[in-house]
Tab-separated table of C-alpha atoms in Angstrom:
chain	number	residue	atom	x	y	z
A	1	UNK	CA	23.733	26.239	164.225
A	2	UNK	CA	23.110	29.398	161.865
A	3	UNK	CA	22.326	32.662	163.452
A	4	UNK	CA	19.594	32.732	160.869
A	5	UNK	CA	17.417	29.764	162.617
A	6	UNK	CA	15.557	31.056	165.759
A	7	UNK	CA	16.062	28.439	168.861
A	8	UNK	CA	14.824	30.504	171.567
A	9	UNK	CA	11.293	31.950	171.815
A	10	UNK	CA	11.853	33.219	175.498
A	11	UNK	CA	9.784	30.310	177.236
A	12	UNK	CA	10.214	30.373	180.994
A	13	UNK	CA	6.810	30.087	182.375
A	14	UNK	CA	3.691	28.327	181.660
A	15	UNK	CA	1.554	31.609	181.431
A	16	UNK	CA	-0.785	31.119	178.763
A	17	UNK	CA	0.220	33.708	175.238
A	18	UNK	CA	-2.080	36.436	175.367
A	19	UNK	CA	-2.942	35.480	171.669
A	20	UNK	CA	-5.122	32.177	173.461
A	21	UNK	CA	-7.773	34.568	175.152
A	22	UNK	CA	-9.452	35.031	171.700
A	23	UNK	CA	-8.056	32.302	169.535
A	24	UNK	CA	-8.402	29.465	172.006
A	25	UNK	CA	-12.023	29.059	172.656
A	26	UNK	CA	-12.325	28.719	168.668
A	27	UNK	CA	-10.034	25.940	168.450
A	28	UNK	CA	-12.341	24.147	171.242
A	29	UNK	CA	-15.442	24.853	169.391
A	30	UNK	CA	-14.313	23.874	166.075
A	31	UNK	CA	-12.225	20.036	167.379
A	32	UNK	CA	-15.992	19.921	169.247
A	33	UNK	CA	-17.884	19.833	165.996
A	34	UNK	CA	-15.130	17.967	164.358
A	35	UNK	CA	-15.779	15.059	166.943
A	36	UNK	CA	-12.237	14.138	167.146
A	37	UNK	CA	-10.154	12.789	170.106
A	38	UNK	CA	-6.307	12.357	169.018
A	39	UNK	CA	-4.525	15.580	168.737
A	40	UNK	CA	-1.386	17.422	168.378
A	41	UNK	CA	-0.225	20.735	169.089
A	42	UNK	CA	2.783	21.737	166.340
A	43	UNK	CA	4.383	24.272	167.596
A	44	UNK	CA	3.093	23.624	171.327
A	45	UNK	CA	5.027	26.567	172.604
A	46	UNK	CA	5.140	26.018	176.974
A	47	UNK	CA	2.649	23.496	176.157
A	48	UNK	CA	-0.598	24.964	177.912
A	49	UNK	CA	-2.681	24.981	174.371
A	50	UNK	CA	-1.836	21.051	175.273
A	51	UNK	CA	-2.730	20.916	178.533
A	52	UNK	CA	-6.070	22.804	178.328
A	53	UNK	CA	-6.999	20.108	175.679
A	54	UNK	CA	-6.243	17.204	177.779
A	55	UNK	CA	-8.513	18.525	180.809
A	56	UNK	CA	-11.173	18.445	177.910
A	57	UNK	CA	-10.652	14.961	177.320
A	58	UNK	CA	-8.678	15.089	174.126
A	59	UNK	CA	-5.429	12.355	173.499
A	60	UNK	CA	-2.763	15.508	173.369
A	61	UNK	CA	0.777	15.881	172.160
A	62	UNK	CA	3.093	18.615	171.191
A	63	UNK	CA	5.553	19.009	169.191
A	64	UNK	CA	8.534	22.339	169.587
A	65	UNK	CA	11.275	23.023	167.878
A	66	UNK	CA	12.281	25.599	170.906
A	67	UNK	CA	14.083	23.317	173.754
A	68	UNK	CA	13.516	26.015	176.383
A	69	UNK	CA	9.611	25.337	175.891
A	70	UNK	CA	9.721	21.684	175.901
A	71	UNK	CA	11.522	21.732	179.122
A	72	UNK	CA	8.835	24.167	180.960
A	73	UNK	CA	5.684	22.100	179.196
A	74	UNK	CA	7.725	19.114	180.599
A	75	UNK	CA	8.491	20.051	183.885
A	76	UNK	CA	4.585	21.424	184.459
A	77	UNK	CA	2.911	18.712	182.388
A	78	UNK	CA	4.835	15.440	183.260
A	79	UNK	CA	1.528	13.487	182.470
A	80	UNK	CA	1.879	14.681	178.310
A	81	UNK	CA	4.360	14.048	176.178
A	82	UNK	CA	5.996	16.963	174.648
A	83	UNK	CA	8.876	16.210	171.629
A	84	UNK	CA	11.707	18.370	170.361
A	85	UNK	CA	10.655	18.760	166.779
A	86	UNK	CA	10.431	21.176	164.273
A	87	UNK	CA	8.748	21.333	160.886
A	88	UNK	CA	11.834	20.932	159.067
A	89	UNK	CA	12.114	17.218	160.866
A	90	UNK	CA	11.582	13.712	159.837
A	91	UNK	CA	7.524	13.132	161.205
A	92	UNK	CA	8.443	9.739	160.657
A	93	UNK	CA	10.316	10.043	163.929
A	94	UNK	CA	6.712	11.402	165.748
A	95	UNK	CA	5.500	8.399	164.247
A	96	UNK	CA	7.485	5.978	165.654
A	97	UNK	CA	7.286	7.638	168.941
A	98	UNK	CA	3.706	7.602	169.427
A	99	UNK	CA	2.753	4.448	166.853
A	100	UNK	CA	-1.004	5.921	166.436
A	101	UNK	CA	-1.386	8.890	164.031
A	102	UNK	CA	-3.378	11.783	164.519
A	103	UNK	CA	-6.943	12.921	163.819
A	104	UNK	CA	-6.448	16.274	164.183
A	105	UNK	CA	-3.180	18.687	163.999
A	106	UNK	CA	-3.340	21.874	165.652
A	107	UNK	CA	-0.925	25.211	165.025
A	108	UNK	CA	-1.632	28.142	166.610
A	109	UNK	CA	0.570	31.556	165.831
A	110	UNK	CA	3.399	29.360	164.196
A	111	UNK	CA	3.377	29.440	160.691
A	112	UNK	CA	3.846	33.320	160.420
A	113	UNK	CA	7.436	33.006	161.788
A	114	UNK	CA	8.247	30.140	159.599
A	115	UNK	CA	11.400	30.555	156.713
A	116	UNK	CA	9.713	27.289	154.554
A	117	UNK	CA	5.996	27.404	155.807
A	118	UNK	CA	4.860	24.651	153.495
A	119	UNK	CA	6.622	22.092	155.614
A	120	UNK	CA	3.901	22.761	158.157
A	121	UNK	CA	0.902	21.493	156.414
A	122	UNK	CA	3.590	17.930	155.178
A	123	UNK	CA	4.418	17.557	158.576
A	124	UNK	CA	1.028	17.320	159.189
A	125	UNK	CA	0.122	15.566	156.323
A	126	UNK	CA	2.834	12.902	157.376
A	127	UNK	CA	1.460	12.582	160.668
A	128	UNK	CA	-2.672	12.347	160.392
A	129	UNK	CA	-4.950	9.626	159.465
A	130	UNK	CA	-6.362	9.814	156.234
A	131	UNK	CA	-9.061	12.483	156.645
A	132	UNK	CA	-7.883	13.931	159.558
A	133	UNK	CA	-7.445	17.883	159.681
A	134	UNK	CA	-5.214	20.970	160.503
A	135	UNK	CA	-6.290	23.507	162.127
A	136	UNK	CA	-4.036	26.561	161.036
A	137	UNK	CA	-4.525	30.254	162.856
A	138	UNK	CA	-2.372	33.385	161.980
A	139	UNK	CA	-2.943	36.833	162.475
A	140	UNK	CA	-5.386	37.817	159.999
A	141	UNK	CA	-4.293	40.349	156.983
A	142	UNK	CA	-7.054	41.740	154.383
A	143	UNK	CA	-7.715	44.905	152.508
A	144	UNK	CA	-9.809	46.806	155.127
A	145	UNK	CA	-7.198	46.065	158.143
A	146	UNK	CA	-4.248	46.576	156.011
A	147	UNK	CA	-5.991	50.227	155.164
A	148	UNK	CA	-6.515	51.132	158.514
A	149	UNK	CA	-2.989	50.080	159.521
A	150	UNK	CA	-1.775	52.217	156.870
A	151	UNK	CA	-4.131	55.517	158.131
A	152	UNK	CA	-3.134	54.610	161.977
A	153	UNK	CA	0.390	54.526	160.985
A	154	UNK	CA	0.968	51.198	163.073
A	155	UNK	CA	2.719	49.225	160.553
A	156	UNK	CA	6.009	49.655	162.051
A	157	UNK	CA	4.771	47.597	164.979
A	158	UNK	CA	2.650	45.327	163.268
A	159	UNK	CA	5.785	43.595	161.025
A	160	UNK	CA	7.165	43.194	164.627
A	161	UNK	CA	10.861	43.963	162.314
A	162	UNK	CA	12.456	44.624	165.664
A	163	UNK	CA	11.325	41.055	167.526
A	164	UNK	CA	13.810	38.407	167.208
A	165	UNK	CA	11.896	35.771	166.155
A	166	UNK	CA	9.069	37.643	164.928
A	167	UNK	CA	6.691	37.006	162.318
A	168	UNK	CA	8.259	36.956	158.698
A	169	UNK	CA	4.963	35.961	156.773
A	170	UNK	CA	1.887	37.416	156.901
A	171	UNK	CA	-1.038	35.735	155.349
A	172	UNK	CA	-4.267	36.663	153.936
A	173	UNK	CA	-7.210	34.001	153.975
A	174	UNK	CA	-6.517	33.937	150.483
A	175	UNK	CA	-3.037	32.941	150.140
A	176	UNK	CA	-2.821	30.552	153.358
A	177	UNK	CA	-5.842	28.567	151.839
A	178	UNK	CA	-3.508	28.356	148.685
A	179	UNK	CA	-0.764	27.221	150.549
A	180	UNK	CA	-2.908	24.252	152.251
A	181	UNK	CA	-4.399	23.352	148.622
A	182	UNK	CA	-0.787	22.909	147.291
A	183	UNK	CA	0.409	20.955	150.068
A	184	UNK	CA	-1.931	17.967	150.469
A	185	UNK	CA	-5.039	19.832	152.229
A	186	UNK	CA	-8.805	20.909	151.489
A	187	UNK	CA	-9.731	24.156	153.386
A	188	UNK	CA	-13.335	23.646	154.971
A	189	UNK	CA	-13.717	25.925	157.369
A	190	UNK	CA	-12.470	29.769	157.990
A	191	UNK	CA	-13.297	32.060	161.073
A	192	UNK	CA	-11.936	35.525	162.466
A	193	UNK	CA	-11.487	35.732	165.854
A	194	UNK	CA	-10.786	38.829	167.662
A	195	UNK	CA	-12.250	42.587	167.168
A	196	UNK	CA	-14.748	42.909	164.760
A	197	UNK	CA	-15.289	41.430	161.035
A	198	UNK	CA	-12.442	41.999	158.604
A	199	UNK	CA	-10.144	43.630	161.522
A	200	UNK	CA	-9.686	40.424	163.156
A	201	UNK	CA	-6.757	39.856	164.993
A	202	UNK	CA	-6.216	36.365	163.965
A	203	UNK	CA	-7.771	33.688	161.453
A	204	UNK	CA	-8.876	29.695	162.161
A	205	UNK	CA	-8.720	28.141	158.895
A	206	UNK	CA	-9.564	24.346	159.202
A	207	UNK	CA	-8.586	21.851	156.529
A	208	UNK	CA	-9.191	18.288	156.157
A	209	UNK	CA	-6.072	15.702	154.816
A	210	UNK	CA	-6.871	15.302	150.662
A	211	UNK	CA	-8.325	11.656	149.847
A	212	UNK	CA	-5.570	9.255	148.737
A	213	UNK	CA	-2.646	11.637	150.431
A	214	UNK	CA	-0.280	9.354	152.247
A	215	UNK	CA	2.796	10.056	154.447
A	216	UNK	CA	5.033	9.148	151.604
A	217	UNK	CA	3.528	12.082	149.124
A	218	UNK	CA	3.879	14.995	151.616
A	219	UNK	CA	7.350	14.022	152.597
C-alpha cells in the first residue's frame, strides 16, 4: 500500500463527528421531502450517520474505505450492513452484495479528502436507480468566508495542512455543482448549514441521477 493513500481515519468509537450536529438534521429534512426509503451512506465513517437513519425507518447501508470504521459500525450496529469499499472500487461488487440499488446516496464530509473526487458521484451513479439522488455536503468555501478567513488570519487551520488525512479539496457551490454536472448528475437542491448565510460551515447540495445514465456510462 502507498504511503500516499490514507487507511486510517482514527475510528475507535461510535461518538457521532461533531460536523453531524449541524449537517445532520439537513440530510433528514431533505431524504424527508425526497420521499425515499433505500439509502446508502458512502463514506459511512463509524457508521452512526447509518444508524440514525435506520431508527427513522430508512433501508441503510454504508460503505468505508477505512477498515478501523467498519469494524466499530460493525461491532455497534450488527443489525446493518457496513462494506469495506472505497470510491476507487468496483460498485458492481455493492451491487451484487445487496441485489437492490439505491434511491438515494448519501456523503457527508468525504469528498474534500478525496485524491480523484469524481469517482464519488460514478460510484454513485453505478449504484442508484435511475432517478435516484446524491446528497453531497462539504465544508462550504465562497468569497465572503474566504475574506474573512483571510482578515482573521485562520487559514493555516482551515487547510487542516498538518491533519493526516485532512481535507485536500475545497469546494465552492460553484465548482462541486460542476463536478456533479460532468459526472452523470443534475444539481437540484443547495443549502448552508451552520453559522450564518455565506459563512456556513458546510454545504448540502442534492442532485438527482441524469435521465438515460446507466451503471455502464459512469463506470
Amino acid at each position: 500500500m502507498s504511503d500516499n493513500v490514507v487507511v486510517d481515519y482514527g475510528w475507535t468509537t461510535d461518538e457521532e463527528p461533531c460536523s453531524c450536529g449541524y449537517i445532520a438534521p439537513k440530510v433528514y429534512a431533505v431524504l424527508k421531502e425526497l420521499g425515499v426509503r433505500r439509502v446508502l451512506d458512502l463514506g459511512s465513517g463509524n457508521g452512526r450517520l447509518c444508524a440514525d437513519l435506520a431508527q427513522r425507518g430508512y433501508d441503510t447501508v454504508g460503505v468505508e474505505y477505512d477498515q478501523g470504521g467498519v469494524k466499530v459500525a460493525r461491532a455497534h450496529y450488527p443489525q446493518l450492513h457496513f462494506y469495506n469499499y472505497g470510491v476507487q472500487d468496483d460498485p458492481a461488487a455493492l451491487l451484487k452484495a445487496e441485489q437492490t440499488p439505491f434511491d438515494t446516496v448519501v456523503s457527508t464530509e468525504v469528498i474534500e479528502h478525496l485524491f480523484a473526487p469524481h469517482l464519488l458521484p460514478k460510484y454513485a451513479g453505478a449504484v442508484l436507480r435511475p432517478g435516484g439522488y446524491l446528497i453531497v455536503t462539504t465544508p462550504y468555501h465562497g468569497y465572503l468566508k474566504n475574506l474573512v478567513l483571510s482578515l482573521f488570519g485562520k487559514w493555516d487551520r482551515h487547510l487542516t495542512a498538518l491533519w493526516h488525512g485532512g481535507h485536500i479539496k475545497f469546494w465552492s457551490r460553484a465548482t462541486l455543482s460542476q463536478l456533479l454536472s460532468e459526472n452523470g448528475f443534475d444539481v437540484i437542491g443547495f443549502h448552508g448549514v451552520g453559522r450564518m448565510p455565506y459563512l456556513w460551515k458546510s454545504m448540502v447540495v442534492v442532485a438527482r441521477k441524469k435521465a438515460g445514465v446507466t451503471a455502464e456510462d459512469v463506470r
